[in-house]
Amino acid sequence: MKLRRPQLRRPTLRAVLPRLLALAVLLAIVVPIGLVVARTTFESSERSISIGAHQAILRPDYSGEIVADFGPLLPMVKVPLDDPRFGIGARIQLGDADVASLDELLARDAVIASQPDGEIAAVEAALRSMWIDSAVRGAGVAVAVGAVLVTAWVSVGRERRARILAGTRHPQPRPVLAVVTAGAVVVGALVVADRADPTSVNRDVEWVSLSAAFPDLPSDPRIDRLEVSDGAALRSGASLIEGALRTYQESGAFFDKLAETAKDVEVRTPEEGQTVALVVTDRHDNIAIDPTARQIAENAEATLLLDLGDDTSNGASWEEFSINSLAREFRDFEIVAVAGNHDQGPNIADHMEDQGFQLLTGEPETIDGIRFIGDSDPRSSGLTKGYTGDEDDNIAAIKQQDEAMTEAACDDGDVAVALVHSAASARQLAQSGCVDLVLSGHLHRQVGPDVVLSDDGDPTVTLTTGTTGGAIYAFALGTGLRREAQMTLVTFEDGRPVGLQLIDIQPGGTITPQAYVTLEDIIAEQAPVDPATAPTDAPEPGPATVE
């Protein structure tokens, strides 16, 4: 007997149509609800961030422009966005800053504004994060509403739904229901979304271009795009604002020319199988040097940035702009870092990690094929919060850090490079012979390269790089370099350091690379020779005579 295979019936359009209509109605309800919730959440949100020398409140809107409010003593500033996606803009309420006078605040803001990319990136990242949070919330509400509607639909049951629909007494009830419901929801969505006009805060403000307000200033592409609020604040603060604008232009002129000069600087490039890292240290808020450092790195075909700390002067939250700038300028580099004694406090080290820096914490780590060890300076400077002035505590903390890193490096047995802010944190480590190279900063001047031999005769090369920011004491922010600046290029091969080249930058704007030197040559020239095994042509010394 032949068995017949059951034939599967394809669902007909008539059978599928009710489900499609139900799905369409559901989407017509939940999608506008999600969009409304996302939009209203985004417009009503705010976030505290650091911008330049200020703590600030960021409030997004759909104006397509950025408006910065400096308070009652200064005019507001407006700038249109080059690429206002979805019409997104923001209003920034700038708060207090840790300065002694308004003159000092404006001068500091002007220098920071001459290299704005880091701060722009920080604002963009905050807006992006707020937009994503709002979109997630809108999607969550839409899903929740959809789940409630589906549950209610199922719980009613097919027969009861049929009676309800039949009671509408319309020959095509479901399409009508879908259209009516969707239309009501969309209209409601548009009404709610339109309640707040994002440009209303600027509706009563008279704006004038900055170049028109200060016609005696030289033309500048960035300044020409800015507008300021016209009123008493502009007129009363005109001299202060003009001084800040001149500071901005002087800083931009010097450091822009320096970055152009760096394009022609010839440095050693890596051979096949080699990689290069750029070392910066003690920038002390001088973000204007960052484009020059980036250009030197590009000339050397570097792919790694080693940051030895003291990127700030006070370790204050407003100084996050310094980290923002370095992160922006070297955004496609691996950044390995330690914090310096001027970076201590609750903000800078955390912000380094937030910006993607790989902050060393005393244990060996392999990054980009190189085995590192390092740790942030345990001390605080006299300018940072938490400073006690107890030198005995500082000495004990440094010694304890040195001992811990020495033990970790020697137990690991494969560490190539130690990064510390101060060479004092790695004296015992250098003497152990458990690392090839110790890199440090802190002194604002070059020391080395020198060679230290362990008791077993294992060599370690040590190098202290001068201040990359051209800082005197802890201050580098200004319209030029306060002293000679310096950075170092380190060449690696098979994960080990093989060569060094230091770059000197004079306050007058000249850039001079030192000669490239291999670690092998440094060790051969400086390592002390054991007299017992050293070859000699000299005769045996005779008895000493006293004259």
XYZ file of C-alpha atoms in Angstrom:
547
model
C 0.000 0.000 0.000
C 1.438 3.307 -1.075
C 1.458 6.035 1.558
C 0.604 9.520 0.383
C 2.758 12.304 1.649
C 0.686 15.033 3.212
C 0.626 18.165 1.137
C 1.553 21.372 2.900
C -0.818 24.192 2.208
C 0.667 27.581 1.579
C -1.010 30.333 3.550
C -3.229 32.448 1.369
C -3.046 36.217 1.230
C -6.456 36.367 2.874
C -5.166 34.371 5.829
C -1.941 36.426 6.196
C -3.459 39.861 5.642
C -4.977 40.250 9.143
C -1.620 39.538 10.754
C 0.166 41.972 8.482
C -2.404 44.628 9.275
C -2.030 43.972 12.995
C 1.753 44.281 12.691
C 1.381 47.508 10.717
C -0.906 48.978 13.363
C 1.522 47.935 16.101
C 4.489 49.556 14.351
C 2.435 52.663 13.564
C 1.846 53.043 17.288
C 5.195 52.105 18.876
C 7.635 53.685 16.376
C 6.360 57.286 16.778
C 6.205 56.777 20.549
C 9.850 55.645 20.553
C 10.902 58.595 18.398
C 9.099 61.106 20.593
C 10.589 59.672 23.774
C 14.091 59.633 22.237
C 13.820 63.216 21.032
C 12.357 64.700 24.201
C 14.857 62.783 26.348
C 17.736 64.098 24.250
C 16.527 67.708 24.372
C 15.932 67.648 28.119
C 19.222 65.940 29.023
C 22.382 67.644 30.237
C 25.890 66.557 31.121
C 28.730 68.039 33.154
C 32.014 68.139 31.229
C 35.308 70.024 31.303
C 35.869 72.464 28.450
C 39.069 74.441 28.370
C 39.627 76.015 31.768
C 35.988 75.569 32.844
C 33.591 73.098 34.309
C 30.596 73.285 32.000
C 27.048 72.036 31.529
C 26.261 70.697 28.054
C 22.632 70.803 26.888
C 21.872 69.425 23.413
C 19.295 70.838 21.012
C 18.414 70.783 17.310
C 19.684 74.249 16.392
C 22.606 73.080 14.233
C 24.976 75.411 16.111
C 26.983 75.658 19.329
C 26.224 78.504 21.726
C 28.666 79.097 24.615
C 27.394 81.145 27.548
C 30.247 82.664 29.598
C 27.992 84.279 32.193
C 26.816 87.865 32.690
C 30.230 89.566 32.340
C 31.032 88.336 28.836
C 28.988 87.989 25.656
C 27.724 84.662 24.408
C 29.525 83.091 21.456
C 27.850 81.197 18.618
C 29.406 79.050 15.911
C 27.586 77.019 13.232
C 28.501 73.354 12.940
C 30.158 72.227 9.720
C 28.247 68.937 9.682
C 25.146 69.243 11.901
C 23.842 65.700 11.601
C 20.086 65.587 12.216
C 20.377 69.329 12.993
C 22.004 68.575 16.343
C 23.564 71.492 18.207
C 24.203 72.395 21.836
C 24.184 75.127 24.422
C 27.200 75.177 26.746
C 26.924 76.905 30.106
C 30.507 77.606 31.199
C 31.066 77.607 34.937
C 33.810 78.667 37.319
C 37.516 78.164 36.693
C 40.484 77.962 39.039
C 42.017 81.354 38.210
C 42.773 84.533 40.103
C 41.370 87.034 37.603
C 39.236 87.400 34.507
C 42.318 88.494 32.534
C 44.094 85.260 33.395
C 41.001 83.214 32.519
C 40.616 84.821 29.096
C 44.317 84.451 28.312
C 44.189 80.769 29.216
C 41.015 80.222 27.198
C 42.573 81.998 24.230
C 45.626 79.717 24.164
C 43.461 76.615 24.511
C 41.207 77.896 21.717
C 44.212 78.085 19.376
C 44.253 74.260 19.366
C 40.536 73.457 19.726
C 40.368 69.975 18.186
C 40.657 68.124 21.489
C 37.818 70.097 23.069
C 35.665 69.757 19.953
C 36.189 66.003 20.060
C 35.204 65.932 23.752
C 31.943 67.818 23.059
C 31.179 65.572 20.083
C 31.791 62.457 22.178
C 29.486 63.749 24.929
C 26.715 64.611 22.437
C 27.099 61.220 20.764
C 26.851 59.449 24.103
C 23.744 61.446 25.096
C 22.117 60.742 21.723
C 22.764 56.996 22.062
C 21.383 56.990 25.626
C 18.250 58.780 24.414
C 17.818 56.429 21.463
C 18.171 53.404 23.748
C 15.572 54.836 26.102
C 13.185 55.544 23.209
C 13.644 52.013 21.875
C 13.064 50.575 25.333
C 9.815 52.491 25.769
C 8.671 51.444 22.275
C 9.383 47.781 23.023
C 7.601 48.011 26.379
C 4.524 49.617 24.816
C 4.550 47.027 22.036
C 4.783 44.195 24.564
C 1.800 45.590 26.506
C -0.297 45.942 23.341
C 0.559 42.432 22.117
C -0.209 40.945 25.518
C -3.563 42.747 25.620
C -4.363 41.661 22.051
C -3.623 38.011 22.801
C -5.440 37.999 26.146
C -8.670 39.293 24.554
C -8.928 36.185 22.397
C -9.850 35.649 18.745
C -13.615 35.428 19.176
C -13.881 38.552 21.264
C -11.624 40.475 18.894
C -13.873 39.406 16.013
C -16.952 40.703 17.831
C -15.219 43.975 18.626
C -14.167 44.459 15.051
C -17.597 43.482 13.772
C -19.079 46.119 16.024
C -17.338 48.861 14.112
C -19.901 48.267 11.268
C -17.530 49.319 8.545
C -16.975 47.173 5.476
C -13.184 47.492 5.910
C -12.748 47.974 9.680
C -9.134 46.921 10.095
C -7.588 49.298 7.563
C -9.689 52.118 8.953
C -8.609 51.227 12.489
C -4.974 51.145 11.443
C -5.123 54.484 9.683
C -7.046 56.220 12.472
C -4.784 54.878 15.218
C -1.561 55.602 13.376
C -2.764 59.050 12.440
C -3.670 59.895 16.018
C -0.322 58.737 17.330
C 1.696 60.559 14.648
C -0.237 63.793 15.243
C 0.344 63.435 18.979
C 4.019 62.783 18.390
C 4.431 65.872 16.248
C 2.606 68.036 18.782
C 4.801 66.855 21.649
C 8.016 67.090 19.628
C 7.189 70.630 18.547
C 6.421 71.936 22.007
C 10.039 72.953 22.634
C 11.725 75.187 20.113
C 15.457 74.502 20.434
C 16.336 77.919 19.103
C 14.056 79.780 21.505
C 16.926 80.509 23.915
C 18.553 82.599 21.171
C 15.386 84.196 19.759
C 15.748 87.483 21.650
C 19.523 87.740 21.201
C 21.057 90.084 18.656
C 24.122 88.497 17.090
C 27.064 90.234 15.418
C 30.085 88.648 13.757
C 33.283 88.762 15.805
C 35.197 90.260 12.878
C 32.635 93.078 12.692
C 32.821 93.687 16.441
C 36.639 93.898 16.312
C 37.493 95.135 12.796
C 41.113 96.026 13.683
C 42.056 92.385 14.255
C 43.755 90.518 11.394
C 41.462 88.208 9.467
C 41.367 84.641 10.735
C 39.279 81.789 9.239
C 38.190 80.527 12.652
C 37.377 83.936 14.113
C 35.441 84.925 10.998
C 32.957 82.092 11.633
C 32.130 83.223 15.180
C 29.274 85.460 16.265
C 28.851 87.155 19.637
C 25.792 88.474 21.405
C 25.512 92.221 21.009
C 24.866 94.120 24.222
C 26.346 95.539 27.405
C 28.594 92.526 28.039
C 30.270 92.960 24.648
C 30.819 96.687 25.090
C 32.047 96.544 28.702
C 34.390 93.611 28.077
C 35.674 94.752 24.683
C 39.269 95.426 25.804
C 39.514 92.092 27.631
C 38.073 90.208 24.678
C 40.360 91.941 22.182
C 43.386 91.097 24.354
C 42.315 87.449 24.497
C 41.851 87.354 20.720
C 45.351 88.753 20.188
C 46.757 86.136 22.579
C 44.897 83.488 20.597
C 46.355 84.734 17.316
C 49.907 85.022 18.678
C 49.788 81.476 20.060
C 48.341 80.132 16.838
C 50.909 81.961 14.708
C 53.947 80.619 16.612
C 52.827 77.025 17.002
C 51.288 76.770 13.526
C 54.633 77.874 12.085
C 56.425 75.389 14.363
C 54.276 72.532 13.055
C 55.067 73.631 9.493
C 58.784 73.693 10.314
C 58.512 70.156 11.682
C 57.458 68.878 8.253
C 60.989 69.426 6.971
C 62.784 67.847 9.940
C 64.691 64.748 8.871
C 64.762 61.939 11.415
C 65.666 58.282 11.177
C 62.924 56.025 9.831
C 62.570 52.361 10.789
C 64.134 49.570 8.795
C 62.177 46.463 7.864
C 60.983 44.677 11.002
C 61.400 47.771 13.206
C 58.814 50.008 14.875
C 59.136 53.476 16.391
C 57.602 55.127 19.467
C 57.483 58.850 20.265
C 58.158 59.825 23.892
C 56.540 62.972 25.352
C 56.714 64.180 28.932
C 56.030 67.247 31.080
C 53.740 69.003 28.588
C 52.112 70.911 31.489
C 48.971 71.867 29.542
C 50.850 73.061 26.438
C 48.489 71.508 23.921
C 49.819 73.836 21.222
C 52.945 71.641 20.931
C 50.871 68.553 20.087
C 50.609 69.108 16.298
C 54.404 69.475 16.168
C 54.841 66.263 18.141
C 52.464 64.518 15.784
C 54.415 65.778 12.760
C 57.705 64.502 14.208
C 56.016 61.138 14.828
C 54.817 61.024 11.216
C 58.290 61.892 9.931
C 59.695 58.960 11.922
C 56.842 56.638 10.870
C 56.029 56.096 14.552
C 52.999 54.044 15.552
C 53.220 54.234 19.355
C 53.102 57.133 21.827
C 54.773 56.862 25.244
C 53.503 59.533 27.657
C 55.620 59.913 30.815
C 53.200 62.179 32.670
C 52.831 65.735 33.953
C 50.421 66.506 31.145
C 48.845 69.028 33.537
C 50.007 71.540 36.142
C 47.479 71.065 38.939
C 45.795 67.729 38.248
C 42.485 69.598 38.239
C 39.396 68.459 36.363
C 39.448 71.554 34.128
C 42.831 70.384 32.805
C 41.244 67.417 31.075
C 41.608 69.525 27.924
C 45.304 68.567 27.890
C 44.449 64.861 27.787
C 41.721 65.513 25.194
C 44.234 67.213 22.909
C 46.821 64.423 23.118
C 44.154 61.775 22.577
C 42.788 63.645 19.567
C 46.179 64.312 17.961
C 47.305 60.679 18.387
C 43.895 59.066 17.964
C 45.255 56.349 15.646
C 48.227 55.498 17.908
C 48.534 53.092 20.793
C 49.152 55.390 23.794
C 51.022 53.928 26.779
C 51.156 56.270 29.760
C 51.950 56.956 33.384
C 50.724 59.981 35.348
C 53.173 62.446 36.873
C 53.254 64.099 40.270
C 51.443 67.152 38.814
C 48.689 64.891 37.479
C 47.752 63.497 40.873
C 44.163 63.831 42.070
C 40.839 62.172 41.349
C 40.559 63.249 37.696
C 43.502 63.036 35.305
C 44.505 59.366 35.534
C 40.857 58.306 35.199
C 40.396 60.630 32.233
C 43.482 59.165 30.572
C 41.860 55.745 30.691
C 38.528 57.175 29.516
C 40.344 58.571 26.463
C 41.879 55.177 25.646
C 45.333 55.617 27.196
C 46.791 52.331 28.440
C 47.823 53.421 31.925
C 50.527 51.211 33.454
C 49.897 50.169 37.055
C 53.058 48.399 38.199
C 52.639 45.062 36.439
C 54.229 43.912 33.148
C 52.000 44.389 30.099
C 52.550 43.527 26.444
C 51.404 46.337 24.138
C 52.038 46.367 20.407
C 54.407 43.429 20.836
C 56.565 45.197 23.461
C 56.751 44.157 27.115
C 56.354 47.240 29.354
C 56.347 47.907 33.058
C 55.657 51.241 34.719
C 53.580 53.102 37.260
C 52.301 56.600 37.934
C 54.235 58.841 40.297
C 52.947 58.238 43.846
C 53.765 61.779 44.964
C 51.789 64.997 44.672
C 53.241 68.360 43.742
C 52.612 71.470 45.784
C 50.022 72.538 43.205
C 47.830 69.440 43.383
C 45.114 68.448 45.803
C 46.200 66.100 48.562
C 49.724 67.549 48.856
C 51.046 67.043 52.387
C 54.613 68.344 52.047
C 55.928 65.322 53.946
C 59.153 64.432 52.111
C 59.696 61.327 54.239
C 56.401 59.937 52.977
C 57.382 60.780 49.396
C 60.753 59.048 49.701
C 59.137 55.975 51.238
C 56.468 55.852 48.515
C 59.057 56.114 45.724
C 61.234 53.410 47.294
C 58.272 51.082 47.758
C 57.194 51.614 44.136
C 60.734 50.931 42.889
C 60.995 47.710 44.918
C 57.596 46.458 43.705
C 58.365 47.106 40.025
C 61.820 45.524 40.361
C 60.341 42.368 41.822
C 57.608 42.221 39.153
C 60.046 42.814 36.262
C 62.613 40.295 37.479
C 59.946 37.659 38.150
C 58.585 38.223 34.635
C 62.004 37.990 33.004
C 60.958 39.460 29.640
C 60.341 43.183 30.288
C 61.920 45.424 27.643
C 61.055 48.974 28.766
C 60.164 50.692 32.040
C 58.144 53.929 31.934
C 58.230 56.173 35.003
C 57.710 59.867 35.494
C 60.758 60.300 37.705
C 63.978 58.294 37.418
C 63.856 57.982 41.226
C 61.014 55.486 40.801
C 63.292 53.063 38.919
C 66.788 53.287 40.419
C 66.724 49.795 41.878
C 64.978 48.533 38.756
C 67.766 49.933 36.555
C 70.408 48.372 38.798
C 68.708 44.980 38.634
C 69.382 44.506 34.915
C 65.843 43.129 34.501
C 64.877 45.712 31.841
C 66.687 46.970 28.749
C 65.633 50.610 28.930
C 64.257 52.978 31.590
C 62.527 56.122 30.262
C 61.681 59.051 32.563
C 60.959 62.776 32.628
C 60.264 65.125 35.573
C 63.517 67.120 35.515
C 62.606 69.214 32.432
C 66.122 68.605 31.065
C 67.894 65.745 29.345
C 69.932 63.306 31.435
C 71.620 60.449 29.629
C 71.489 58.153 27.900
C 73.502 56.408 30.600
C 74.324 52.770 31.307
C 73.796 50.994 34.615
C 75.275 47.516 35.191
C 73.732 44.951 37.524
C 75.813 42.853 39.894
C 75.752 40.156 37.211
C 76.949 42.569 34.547
C 73.564 42.977 32.782
C 73.283 46.485 31.260
C 70.285 48.823 31.442
C 70.183 52.095 29.498
C 68.483 55.032 31.240
C 67.261 58.258 29.630
C 65.498 61.305 31.035
C 63.781 63.373 28.314
C 63.373 67.121 28.795
C 60.021 68.903 28.935
C 58.040 68.455 25.726
C 55.899 71.472 26.591
C 58.863 73.814 27.075
C 57.786 74.335 30.683
C 59.436 76.372 33.409
C 58.491 74.800 36.738
C 54.936 73.572 36.062
C 53.873 76.226 33.571
C 54.034 75.943 29.786
C 50.738 77.357 28.517
C 51.369 80.529 26.557
C 52.011 82.096 23.182
C 55.389 80.358 22.731
C 57.931 78.072 24.396
C 59.290 79.212 27.751
C 62.417 77.069 27.396
C 63.880 74.389 25.131
C 61.398 71.593 24.458
C 62.308 67.986 23.779
C 60.894 64.637 22.717
C 62.474 61.259 22.008
C 62.103 58.629 19.298
C 62.684 55.035 20.385
C 63.229 52.314 17.789
C 62.190 48.719 18.551
C 63.015 45.446 16.859
C 61.493 42.096 17.827
C 59.928 43.803 20.848
C 63.243 45.128 22.246
C 64.550 48.736 22.179
C 67.499 49.096 19.807
C 67.988 52.849 19.263
C 67.289 56.401 20.462
C 67.019 59.811 18.810
C 66.213 62.975 20.727
C 64.584 66.030 19.128
C 65.369 69.518 20.480
C 63.034 72.488 19.889
C 64.324 75.972 20.695
C 62.117 78.865 21.919
C 62.960 80.672 18.690
C 61.255 77.928 16.683
C 64.203 75.889 15.350
C 63.972 72.096 15.538
C 67.186 70.069 15.716
C 67.306 66.275 15.801
C 70.220 64.750 17.682
C 72.154 61.894 16.100
C 70.497 58.476 16.190
C 72.392 56.128 18.494
C 71.923 52.424 19.072
C 71.664 50.952 22.552
C 74.466 48.591 21.598
C 76.794 51.549 20.919
C 75.718 53.316 24.105
C 76.524 50.227 26.157
C 79.825 49.641 24.369
C 80.941 53.240 24.964
C 79.813 53.647 28.560
C 79.812 50.235 30.257
C 82.730 50.004 32.697
C 85.299 47.333 31.914
C 86.450 44.762 34.461
C 90.206 45.418 34.926
C 90.832 41.730 35.549
C 89.742 40.761 32.032
C 90.570 43.891 30.074
C 93.381 43.550 27.527
C 96.264 45.989 28.084
C 99.606 46.861 26.509
C 100.794 48.791 29.529
C 103.547 47.363 31.763
C 102.736 46.221 35.266
C 102.775 49.205 37.567
C 105.817 49.479 39.790
C 105.973 50.626 43.388
C 104.418 53.978 44.056
C 106.810 56.803 44.736
C 106.066 59.860 46.731
C 107.598 63.115 45.669
